[in-house]
Coordinates of C-alpha atoms and ligand atoms in Angstrom, one line a residue:
X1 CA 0.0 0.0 0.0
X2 CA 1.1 3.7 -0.9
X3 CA 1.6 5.9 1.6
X4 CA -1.7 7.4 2.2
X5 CA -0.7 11.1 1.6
X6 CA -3.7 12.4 1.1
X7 CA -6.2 10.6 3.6
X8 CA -3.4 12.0 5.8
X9 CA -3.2 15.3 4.5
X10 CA -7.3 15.8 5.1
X11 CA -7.0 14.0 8.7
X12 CA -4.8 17.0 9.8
X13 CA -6.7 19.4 8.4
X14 CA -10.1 17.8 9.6
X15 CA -8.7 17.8 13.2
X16 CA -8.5 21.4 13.0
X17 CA -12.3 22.0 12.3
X18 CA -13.8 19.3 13.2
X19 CA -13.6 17.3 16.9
X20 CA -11.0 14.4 16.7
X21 CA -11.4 15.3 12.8
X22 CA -14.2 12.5 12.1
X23 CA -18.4 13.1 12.4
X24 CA -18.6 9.8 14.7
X25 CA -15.8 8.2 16.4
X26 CA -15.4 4.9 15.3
X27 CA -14.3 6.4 12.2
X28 CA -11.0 7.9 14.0
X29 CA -9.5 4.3 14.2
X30 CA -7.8 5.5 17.2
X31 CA -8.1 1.7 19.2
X32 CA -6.1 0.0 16.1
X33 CA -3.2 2.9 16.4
X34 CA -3.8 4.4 12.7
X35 CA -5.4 6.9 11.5
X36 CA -8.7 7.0 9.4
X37 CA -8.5 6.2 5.5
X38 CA -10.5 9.2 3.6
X39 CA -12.9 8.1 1.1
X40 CA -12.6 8.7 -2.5
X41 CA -15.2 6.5 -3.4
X42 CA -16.4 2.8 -3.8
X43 CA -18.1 0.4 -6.1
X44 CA -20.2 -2.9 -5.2
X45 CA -17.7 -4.5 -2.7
X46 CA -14.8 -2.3 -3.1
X47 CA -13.8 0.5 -1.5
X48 CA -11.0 3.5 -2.9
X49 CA -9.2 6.0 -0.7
X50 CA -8.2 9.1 -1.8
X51 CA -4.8 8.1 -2.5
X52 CA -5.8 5.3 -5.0
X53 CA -6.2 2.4 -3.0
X54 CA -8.7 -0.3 -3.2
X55 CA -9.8 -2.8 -0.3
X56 CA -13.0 -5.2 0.1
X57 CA -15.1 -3.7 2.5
X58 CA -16.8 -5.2 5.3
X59 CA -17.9 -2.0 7.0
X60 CA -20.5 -1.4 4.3
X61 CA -20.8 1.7 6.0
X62 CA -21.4 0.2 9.2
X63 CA -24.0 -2.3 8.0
X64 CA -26.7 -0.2 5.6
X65 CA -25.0 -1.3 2.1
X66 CA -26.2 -4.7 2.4
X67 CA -26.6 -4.8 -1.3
X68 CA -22.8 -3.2 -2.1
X69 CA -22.1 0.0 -3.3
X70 CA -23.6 2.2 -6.0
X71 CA -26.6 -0.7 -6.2
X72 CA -28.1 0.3 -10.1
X73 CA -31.6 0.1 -9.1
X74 CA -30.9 2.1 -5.7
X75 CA -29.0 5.1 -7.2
X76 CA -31.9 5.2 -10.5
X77 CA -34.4 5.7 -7.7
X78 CA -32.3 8.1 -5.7
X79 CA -31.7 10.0 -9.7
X80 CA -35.3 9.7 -10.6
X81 CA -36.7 11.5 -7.1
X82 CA -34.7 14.3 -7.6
X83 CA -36.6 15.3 -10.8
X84 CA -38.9 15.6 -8.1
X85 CA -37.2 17.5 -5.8
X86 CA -34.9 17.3 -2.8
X87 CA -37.7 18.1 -0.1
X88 CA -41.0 19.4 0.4
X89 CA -41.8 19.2 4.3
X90 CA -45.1 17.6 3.4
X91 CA -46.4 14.2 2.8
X92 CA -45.6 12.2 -0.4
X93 CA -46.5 8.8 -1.9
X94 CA -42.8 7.4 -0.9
X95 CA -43.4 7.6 2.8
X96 CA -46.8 5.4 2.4
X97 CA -44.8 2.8 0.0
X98 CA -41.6 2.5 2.9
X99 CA -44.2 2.1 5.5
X100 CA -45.8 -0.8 3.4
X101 CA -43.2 -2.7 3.3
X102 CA -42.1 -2.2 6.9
X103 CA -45.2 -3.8 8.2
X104 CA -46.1 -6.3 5.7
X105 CA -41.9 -7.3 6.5
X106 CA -42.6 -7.5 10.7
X107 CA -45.3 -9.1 12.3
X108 CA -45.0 -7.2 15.1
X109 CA -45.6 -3.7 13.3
X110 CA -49.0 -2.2 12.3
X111 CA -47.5 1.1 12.3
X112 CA -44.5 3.2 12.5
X113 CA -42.9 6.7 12.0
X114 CA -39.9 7.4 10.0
X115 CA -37.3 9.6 11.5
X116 CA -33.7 10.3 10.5
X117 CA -31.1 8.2 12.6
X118 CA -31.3 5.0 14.4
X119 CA -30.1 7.4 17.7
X120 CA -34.0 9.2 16.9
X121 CA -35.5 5.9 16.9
X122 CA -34.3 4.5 20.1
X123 CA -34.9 7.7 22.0
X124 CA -38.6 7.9 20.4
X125 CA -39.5 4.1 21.1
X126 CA -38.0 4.9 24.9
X127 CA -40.4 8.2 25.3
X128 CA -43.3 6.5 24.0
X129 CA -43.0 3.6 26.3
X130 CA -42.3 5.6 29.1
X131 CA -45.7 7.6 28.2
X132 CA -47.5 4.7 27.8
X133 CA -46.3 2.7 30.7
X134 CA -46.1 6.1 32.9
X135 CA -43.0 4.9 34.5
X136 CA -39.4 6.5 34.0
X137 CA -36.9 3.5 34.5
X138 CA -35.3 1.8 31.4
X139 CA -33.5 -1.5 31.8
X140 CA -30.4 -2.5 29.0
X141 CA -28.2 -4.7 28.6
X142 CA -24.1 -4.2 29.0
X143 CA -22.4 -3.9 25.6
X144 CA -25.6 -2.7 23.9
X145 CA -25.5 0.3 21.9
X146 CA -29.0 2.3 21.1
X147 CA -27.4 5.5 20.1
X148 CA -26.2 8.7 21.8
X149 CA -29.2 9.6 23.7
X150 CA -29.0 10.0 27.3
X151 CA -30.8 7.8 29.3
X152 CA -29.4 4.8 26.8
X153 CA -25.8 5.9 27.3
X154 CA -25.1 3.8 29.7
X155 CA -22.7 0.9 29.9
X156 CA -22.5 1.0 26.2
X157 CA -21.0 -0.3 23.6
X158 CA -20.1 0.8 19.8
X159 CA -17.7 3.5 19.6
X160 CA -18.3 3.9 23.5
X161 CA -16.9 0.4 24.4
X162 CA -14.0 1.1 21.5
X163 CA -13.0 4.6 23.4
X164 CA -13.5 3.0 27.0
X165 CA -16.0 5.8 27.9
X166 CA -18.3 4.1 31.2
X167 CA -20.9 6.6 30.5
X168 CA -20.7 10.4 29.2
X169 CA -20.2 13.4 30.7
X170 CA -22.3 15.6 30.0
X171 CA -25.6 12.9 30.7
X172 CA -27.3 14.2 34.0
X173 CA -26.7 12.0 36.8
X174 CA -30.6 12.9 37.6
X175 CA -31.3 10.9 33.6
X176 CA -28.6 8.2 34.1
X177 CA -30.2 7.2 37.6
X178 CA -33.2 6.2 35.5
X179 CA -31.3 3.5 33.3
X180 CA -30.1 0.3 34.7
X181 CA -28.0 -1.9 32.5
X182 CA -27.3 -5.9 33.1
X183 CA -25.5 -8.4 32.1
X184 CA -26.1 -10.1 28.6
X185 CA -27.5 -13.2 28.5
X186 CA -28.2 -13.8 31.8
X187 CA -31.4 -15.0 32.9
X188 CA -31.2 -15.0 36.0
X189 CA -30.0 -11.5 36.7
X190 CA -32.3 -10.3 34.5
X191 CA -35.6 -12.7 36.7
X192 CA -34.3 -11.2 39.9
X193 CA -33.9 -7.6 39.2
X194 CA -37.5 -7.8 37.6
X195 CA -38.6 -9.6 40.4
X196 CA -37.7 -6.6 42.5
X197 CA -38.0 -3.4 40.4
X198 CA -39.9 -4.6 37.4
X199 CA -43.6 -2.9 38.5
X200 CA -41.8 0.6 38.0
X201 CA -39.5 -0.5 34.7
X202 CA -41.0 1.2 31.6
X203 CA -39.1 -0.3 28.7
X204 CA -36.6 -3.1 28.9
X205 CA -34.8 -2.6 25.4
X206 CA -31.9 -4.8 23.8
X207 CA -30.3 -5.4 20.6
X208 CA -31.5 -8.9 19.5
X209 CA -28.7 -10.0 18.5
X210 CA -25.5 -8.1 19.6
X211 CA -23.5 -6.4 17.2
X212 CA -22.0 -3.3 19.4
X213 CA -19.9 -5.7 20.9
X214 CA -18.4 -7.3 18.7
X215 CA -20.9 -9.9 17.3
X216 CA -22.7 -12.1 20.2
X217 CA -26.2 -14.4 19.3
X218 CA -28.6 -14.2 22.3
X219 CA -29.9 -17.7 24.0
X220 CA -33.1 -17.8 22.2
X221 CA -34.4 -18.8 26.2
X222 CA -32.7 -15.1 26.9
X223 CA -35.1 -13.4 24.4
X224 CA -38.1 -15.3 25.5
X225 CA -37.4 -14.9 29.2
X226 CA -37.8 -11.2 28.3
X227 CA -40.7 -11.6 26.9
X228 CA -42.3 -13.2 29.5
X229 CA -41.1 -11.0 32.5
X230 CA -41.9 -7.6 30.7
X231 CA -45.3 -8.9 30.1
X232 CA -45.2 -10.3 33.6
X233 CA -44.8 -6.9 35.1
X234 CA -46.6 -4.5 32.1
X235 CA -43.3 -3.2 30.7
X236 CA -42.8 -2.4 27.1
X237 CA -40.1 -4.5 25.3
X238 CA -37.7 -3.1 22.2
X239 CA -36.2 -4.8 20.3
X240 CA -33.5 -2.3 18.7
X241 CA -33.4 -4.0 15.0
X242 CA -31.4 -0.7 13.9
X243 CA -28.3 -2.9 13.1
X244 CA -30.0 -6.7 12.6
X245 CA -33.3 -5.3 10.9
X246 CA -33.3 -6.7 7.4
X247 CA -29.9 -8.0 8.1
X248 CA -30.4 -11.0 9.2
X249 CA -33.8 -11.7 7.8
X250 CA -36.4 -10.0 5.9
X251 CA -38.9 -10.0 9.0
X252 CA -35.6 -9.0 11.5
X253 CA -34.0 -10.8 14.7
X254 CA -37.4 -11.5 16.0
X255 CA -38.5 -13.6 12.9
X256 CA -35.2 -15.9 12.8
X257 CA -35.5 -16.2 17.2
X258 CA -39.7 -16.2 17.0
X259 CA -39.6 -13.6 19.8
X260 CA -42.3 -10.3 19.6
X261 CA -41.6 -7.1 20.9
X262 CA -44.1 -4.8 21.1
X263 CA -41.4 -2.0 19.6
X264 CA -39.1 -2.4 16.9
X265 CA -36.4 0.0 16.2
X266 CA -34.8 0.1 12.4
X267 CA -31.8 2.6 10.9
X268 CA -29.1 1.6 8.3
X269 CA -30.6 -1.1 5.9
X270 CA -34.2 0.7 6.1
X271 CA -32.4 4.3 4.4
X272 CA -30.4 2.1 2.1
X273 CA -27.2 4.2 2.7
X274 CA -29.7 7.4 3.2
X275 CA -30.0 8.8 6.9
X276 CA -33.5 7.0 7.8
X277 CA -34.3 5.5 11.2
X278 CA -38.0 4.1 12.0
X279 CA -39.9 2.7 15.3
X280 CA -42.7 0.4 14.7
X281 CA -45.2 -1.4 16.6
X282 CA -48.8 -2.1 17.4
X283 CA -51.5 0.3 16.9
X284 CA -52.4 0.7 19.8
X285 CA -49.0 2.5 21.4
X286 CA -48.5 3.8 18.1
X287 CA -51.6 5.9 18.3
X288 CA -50.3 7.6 21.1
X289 CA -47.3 9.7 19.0
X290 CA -48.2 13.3 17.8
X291 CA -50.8 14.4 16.2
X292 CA -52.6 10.9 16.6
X293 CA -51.9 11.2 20.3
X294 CA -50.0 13.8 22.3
X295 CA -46.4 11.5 23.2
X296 CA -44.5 14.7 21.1
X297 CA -41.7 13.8 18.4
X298 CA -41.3 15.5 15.0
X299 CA -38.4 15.9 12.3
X300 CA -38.2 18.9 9.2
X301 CA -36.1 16.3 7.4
X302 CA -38.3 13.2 8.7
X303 CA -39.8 10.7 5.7
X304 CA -37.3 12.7 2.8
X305 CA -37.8 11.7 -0.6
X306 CA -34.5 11.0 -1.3
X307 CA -34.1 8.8 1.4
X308 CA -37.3 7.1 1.2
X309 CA -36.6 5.7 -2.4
X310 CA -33.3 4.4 -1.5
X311 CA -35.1 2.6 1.0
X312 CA -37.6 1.0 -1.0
X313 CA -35.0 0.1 -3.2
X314 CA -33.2 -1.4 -1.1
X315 CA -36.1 -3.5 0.7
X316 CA -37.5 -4.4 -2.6
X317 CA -33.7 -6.1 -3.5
X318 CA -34.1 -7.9 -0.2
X319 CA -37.3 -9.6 -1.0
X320 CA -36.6 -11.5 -3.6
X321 CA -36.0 -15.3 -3.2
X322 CA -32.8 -16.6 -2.2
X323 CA -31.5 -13.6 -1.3
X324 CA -30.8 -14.4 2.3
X325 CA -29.6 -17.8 1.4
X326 CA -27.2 -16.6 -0.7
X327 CA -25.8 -13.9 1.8
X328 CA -25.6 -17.3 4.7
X329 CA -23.6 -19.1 2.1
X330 CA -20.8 -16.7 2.0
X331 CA -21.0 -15.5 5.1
X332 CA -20.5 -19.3 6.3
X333 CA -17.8 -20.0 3.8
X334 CA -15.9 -16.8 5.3
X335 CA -16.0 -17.3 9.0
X336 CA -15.7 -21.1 8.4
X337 CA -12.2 -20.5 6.3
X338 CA -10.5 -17.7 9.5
X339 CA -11.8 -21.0 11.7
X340 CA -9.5 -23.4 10.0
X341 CA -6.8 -20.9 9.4
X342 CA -6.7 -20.3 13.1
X343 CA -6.7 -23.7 13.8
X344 CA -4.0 -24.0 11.7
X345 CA -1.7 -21.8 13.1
X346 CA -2.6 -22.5 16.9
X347 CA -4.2 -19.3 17.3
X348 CA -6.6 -19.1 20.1
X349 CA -10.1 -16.8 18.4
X350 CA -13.8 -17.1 18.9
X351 CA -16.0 -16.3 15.7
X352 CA -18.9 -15.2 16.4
X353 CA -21.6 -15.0 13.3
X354 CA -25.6 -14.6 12.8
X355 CA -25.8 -14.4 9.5
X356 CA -23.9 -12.0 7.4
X357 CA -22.5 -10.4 11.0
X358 CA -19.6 -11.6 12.6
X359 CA -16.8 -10.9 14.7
X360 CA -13.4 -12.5 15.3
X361 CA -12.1 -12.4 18.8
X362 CA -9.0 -12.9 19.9
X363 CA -9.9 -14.9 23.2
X364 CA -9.3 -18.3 24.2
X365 CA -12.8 -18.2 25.4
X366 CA -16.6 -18.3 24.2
X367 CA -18.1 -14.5 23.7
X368 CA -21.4 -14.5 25.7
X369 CA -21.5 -10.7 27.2
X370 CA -19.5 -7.7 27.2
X371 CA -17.5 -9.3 30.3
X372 CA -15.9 -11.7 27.9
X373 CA -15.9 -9.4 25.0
X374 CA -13.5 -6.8 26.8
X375 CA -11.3 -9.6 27.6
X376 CA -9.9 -10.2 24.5
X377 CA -6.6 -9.1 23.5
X378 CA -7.7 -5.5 21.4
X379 CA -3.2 -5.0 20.9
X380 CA -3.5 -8.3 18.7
X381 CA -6.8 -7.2 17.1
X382 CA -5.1 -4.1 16.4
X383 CA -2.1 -5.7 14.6
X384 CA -4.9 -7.7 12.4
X385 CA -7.2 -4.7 11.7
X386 CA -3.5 -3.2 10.3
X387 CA -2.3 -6.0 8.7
X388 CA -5.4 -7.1 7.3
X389 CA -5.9 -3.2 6.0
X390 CA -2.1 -3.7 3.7
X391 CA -3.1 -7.0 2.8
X392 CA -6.4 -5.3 1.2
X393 CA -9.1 -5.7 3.3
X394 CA -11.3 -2.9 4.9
X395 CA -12.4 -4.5 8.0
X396 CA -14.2 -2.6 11.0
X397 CA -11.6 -0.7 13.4
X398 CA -12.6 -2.0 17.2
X399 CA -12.4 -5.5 18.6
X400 CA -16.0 -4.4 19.5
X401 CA -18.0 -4.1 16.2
X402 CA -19.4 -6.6 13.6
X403 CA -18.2 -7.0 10.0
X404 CA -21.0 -6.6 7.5
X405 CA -21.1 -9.3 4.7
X406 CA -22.8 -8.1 1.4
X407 CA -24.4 -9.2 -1.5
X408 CA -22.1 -7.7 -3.4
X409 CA -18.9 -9.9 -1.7
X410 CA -18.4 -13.0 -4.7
X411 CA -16.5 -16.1 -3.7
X412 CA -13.7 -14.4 -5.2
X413 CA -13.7 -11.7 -2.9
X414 CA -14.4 -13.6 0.1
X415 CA -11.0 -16.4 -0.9
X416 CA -9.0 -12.9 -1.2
X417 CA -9.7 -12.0 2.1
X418 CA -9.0 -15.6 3.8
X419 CA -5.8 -15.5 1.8
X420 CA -5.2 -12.4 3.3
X421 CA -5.9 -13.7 6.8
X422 CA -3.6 -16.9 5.8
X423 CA -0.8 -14.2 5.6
X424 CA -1.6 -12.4 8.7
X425 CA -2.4 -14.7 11.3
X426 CA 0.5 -16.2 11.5
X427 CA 2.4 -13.3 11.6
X428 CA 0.2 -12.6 15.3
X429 CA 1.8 -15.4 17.0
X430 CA 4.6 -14.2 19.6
Ligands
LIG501 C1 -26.1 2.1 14.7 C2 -27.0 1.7 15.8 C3 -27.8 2.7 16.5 C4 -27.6 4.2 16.2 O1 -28.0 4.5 14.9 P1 -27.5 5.9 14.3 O2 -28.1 6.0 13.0 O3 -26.0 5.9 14.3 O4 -28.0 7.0 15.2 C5 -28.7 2.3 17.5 N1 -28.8 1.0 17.8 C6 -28.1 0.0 17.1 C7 -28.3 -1.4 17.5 C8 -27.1 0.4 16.2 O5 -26.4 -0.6 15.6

């Protein structure tokens, strides 16, 4: 790889107007000692820097370009809108056709409102149960991100986890107090604490299937023990789909585990690359949000018709047969290749993977909870994420995030990258 003269010429000049140079702080690649790549532009599973070099990505811009980059009939529904028009600040026909397809795709969804980041979405769904339910506390789980809001920045993980930030400053110790946070996976934590404080819980709300922490599947018992205690004890459950909704199937988390919530959070793969977040559910919670009911939330920018035709693109792609199918193939040919390779060279890893979302974690043990993610060695998943990166391969820059496999990837691209990893591992063996 060249020396990326440019990307770093832009980085120093970022830093000077912008905070730590990058909108969101993943993107700084601060935990794998580097600094961030600027984008020139990509091209189904390829990605170009501005200083001419090209890797596979598996950030896919952290998860929305499930179908690769520049996907034809995505960008001739993004160039036929703006014939249109860029924004109008009133209704249009493409909100109706993006809510269509949400609920006809999840059971659990009669309605929902479109908003403009998945951080909107969680913070809606959280207000709206907390209306509805009349209580204030939220419970979440360790490791889970839900965006920046306050009351979910707690214990989280994402960029959070990445930076080893406990909380924020800045989040009012009055709004934290509200929020308690457990342990993943565990049942019987989670039975307990309900048993004692689950009559004044408002919302228990998770990520279905973990991908702020590195990659980590629930227990399907896990997800249906919170079923059963939030409806127990009248709470509302959310299921924060912003990373695995129409990731990991076309109905979400909660069709592959068979576990309801009564909310469902979306972002990413619902804008198709456009900023989009939604929150879903049944009517009659629903009902309560402005001007149906009088739970407030609003957005100028909110249903935008650019964003809503990359999004039914996008879902339309997703519906066709096999798609799915195909996406599991590679996906298992991928993680089932850095398996043997690590087995090969003696290297102690757990690979995690639901899907098309995985992690590799340099542990000698199983990845069940953010207790046994932060174990892992981050200095020799920093030496990967480098190595990896000059081998050609674009790969997410925290022990404590998921890779994204895409439609796009071919066996070709996928055999590349275990070659790659066939070069590298060994090279992380003292
Ligand atoms: C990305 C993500 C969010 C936040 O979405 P933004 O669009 O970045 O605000 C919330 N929850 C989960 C599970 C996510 O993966």
């Amino acid at each position: 790889m060249k020396e990326e003269e440019r990307s770093t010429y832009l980085y120093n000049r970022a830093k000077t107007v912008i905070p730590g140079g990058v909108n969101s702080p993943v993107r700084s690649c601060q935990a794998v000692g580097r600094s961030p790549l600027f984008i020139k532009s990509a091209q189904g599973s390829r990605i170009f820097d501005e200083d001419g070099n090209e890797f596979i990505d598996y950030v896919g811009s952290w998860g929305p370009m499930i179908l690769g980059h520049r996907y034809p009939s995505v960008i001739a529904a993004i160039e036929k809108v703006l014939g249109r028009g860029i924004s109008f600040g009133a209704p249009i026909d493409l909100e109706v056709a993006l809510a269509d397809l949400i609920v006809d795709a999840v059971k659990s969804i009669d309605m929902v409102r479109m908003v403009n980041s998945g951080t909107e979405a969680t913070m809606s769904a959280v207000r709206l149960a907390r209306a509805y339910t009349r209580r204030d506390n939220i419970l979440k789980f360790d490791g889970c991100y839900h965006g920046h809001a306050d009351t979910l920045l707690v214990a989280a993980g994402s960029g959070v986890a990445t930076l080893g930030i406990p909380g924020s400053p800045g989040v009012p110790e009055d709004i934290a107090r509200h929020t308690f946070s457990l342990p993943y996976n565990d049942i019987e934590t989670f039975s307990a604490v309900m048993a004692e404080k689950g009559e004044k819980i408002a919302a228990v709300i998770v990520e279905p299937v973990a991908g702020n922490m590195g990659l980590v599947p629930p227990d399907t018992e896990f997800l249906s023990a919170l079923r059963t205690e939030t409806e127990k004890y009248g709470c509302v459950l959310i299921f924060d789909e912003v990373m695995t909704g129409f990731r990991l199937a076309y109905g979400g988390a909660q069709s592959l585990f068979g576990v309801m919530p009564d909310l469902t959070c979306f972002g990413k793969i619902v804008g198709g690359g456009m900023p989009v977040g939604a929150y879903g559910g049944k009517k009659k919670l629903m009902q309560m949000i402005a001007p149906a009911g009088t739970v407030y939330q609003a957005g100028t920018l909110s249903g935008n018709p650019l964003a809503m035709a990359a999004g039914i693109a996008t879902l339309e792609e997703l519906k066709k047969p096999r798609f799915y199918k195909d996406l599991e193939e590679k996906s298992a040919r991928l993680s089932a290749g850095l398996v043997r390779i690590a087995d090969l060279v003696g290297m102690p890893i757990a690979l995690n993977r639901v899907g098309s979302m995985m992690s590799l974690f340099f542990t000698d043990r199983a990845v069940r909870n953010f207790e046994d993610a932060k174990s892992c060695d981050v200095k020799r998943f920093a030496s990967y994420y480098r190595k990896m990166l000059e081998n050609g391969i674009y790969l997410p820059p925290s022990q404590f995030e998921s890779l994204f496999v895409s439609a796009a990837h071919d066996m070709t691209d996928i055999d590349q990258t275990l070659a790659a990893a066939e070069a590298v591992l060994p090279e992380l063996v003292e």
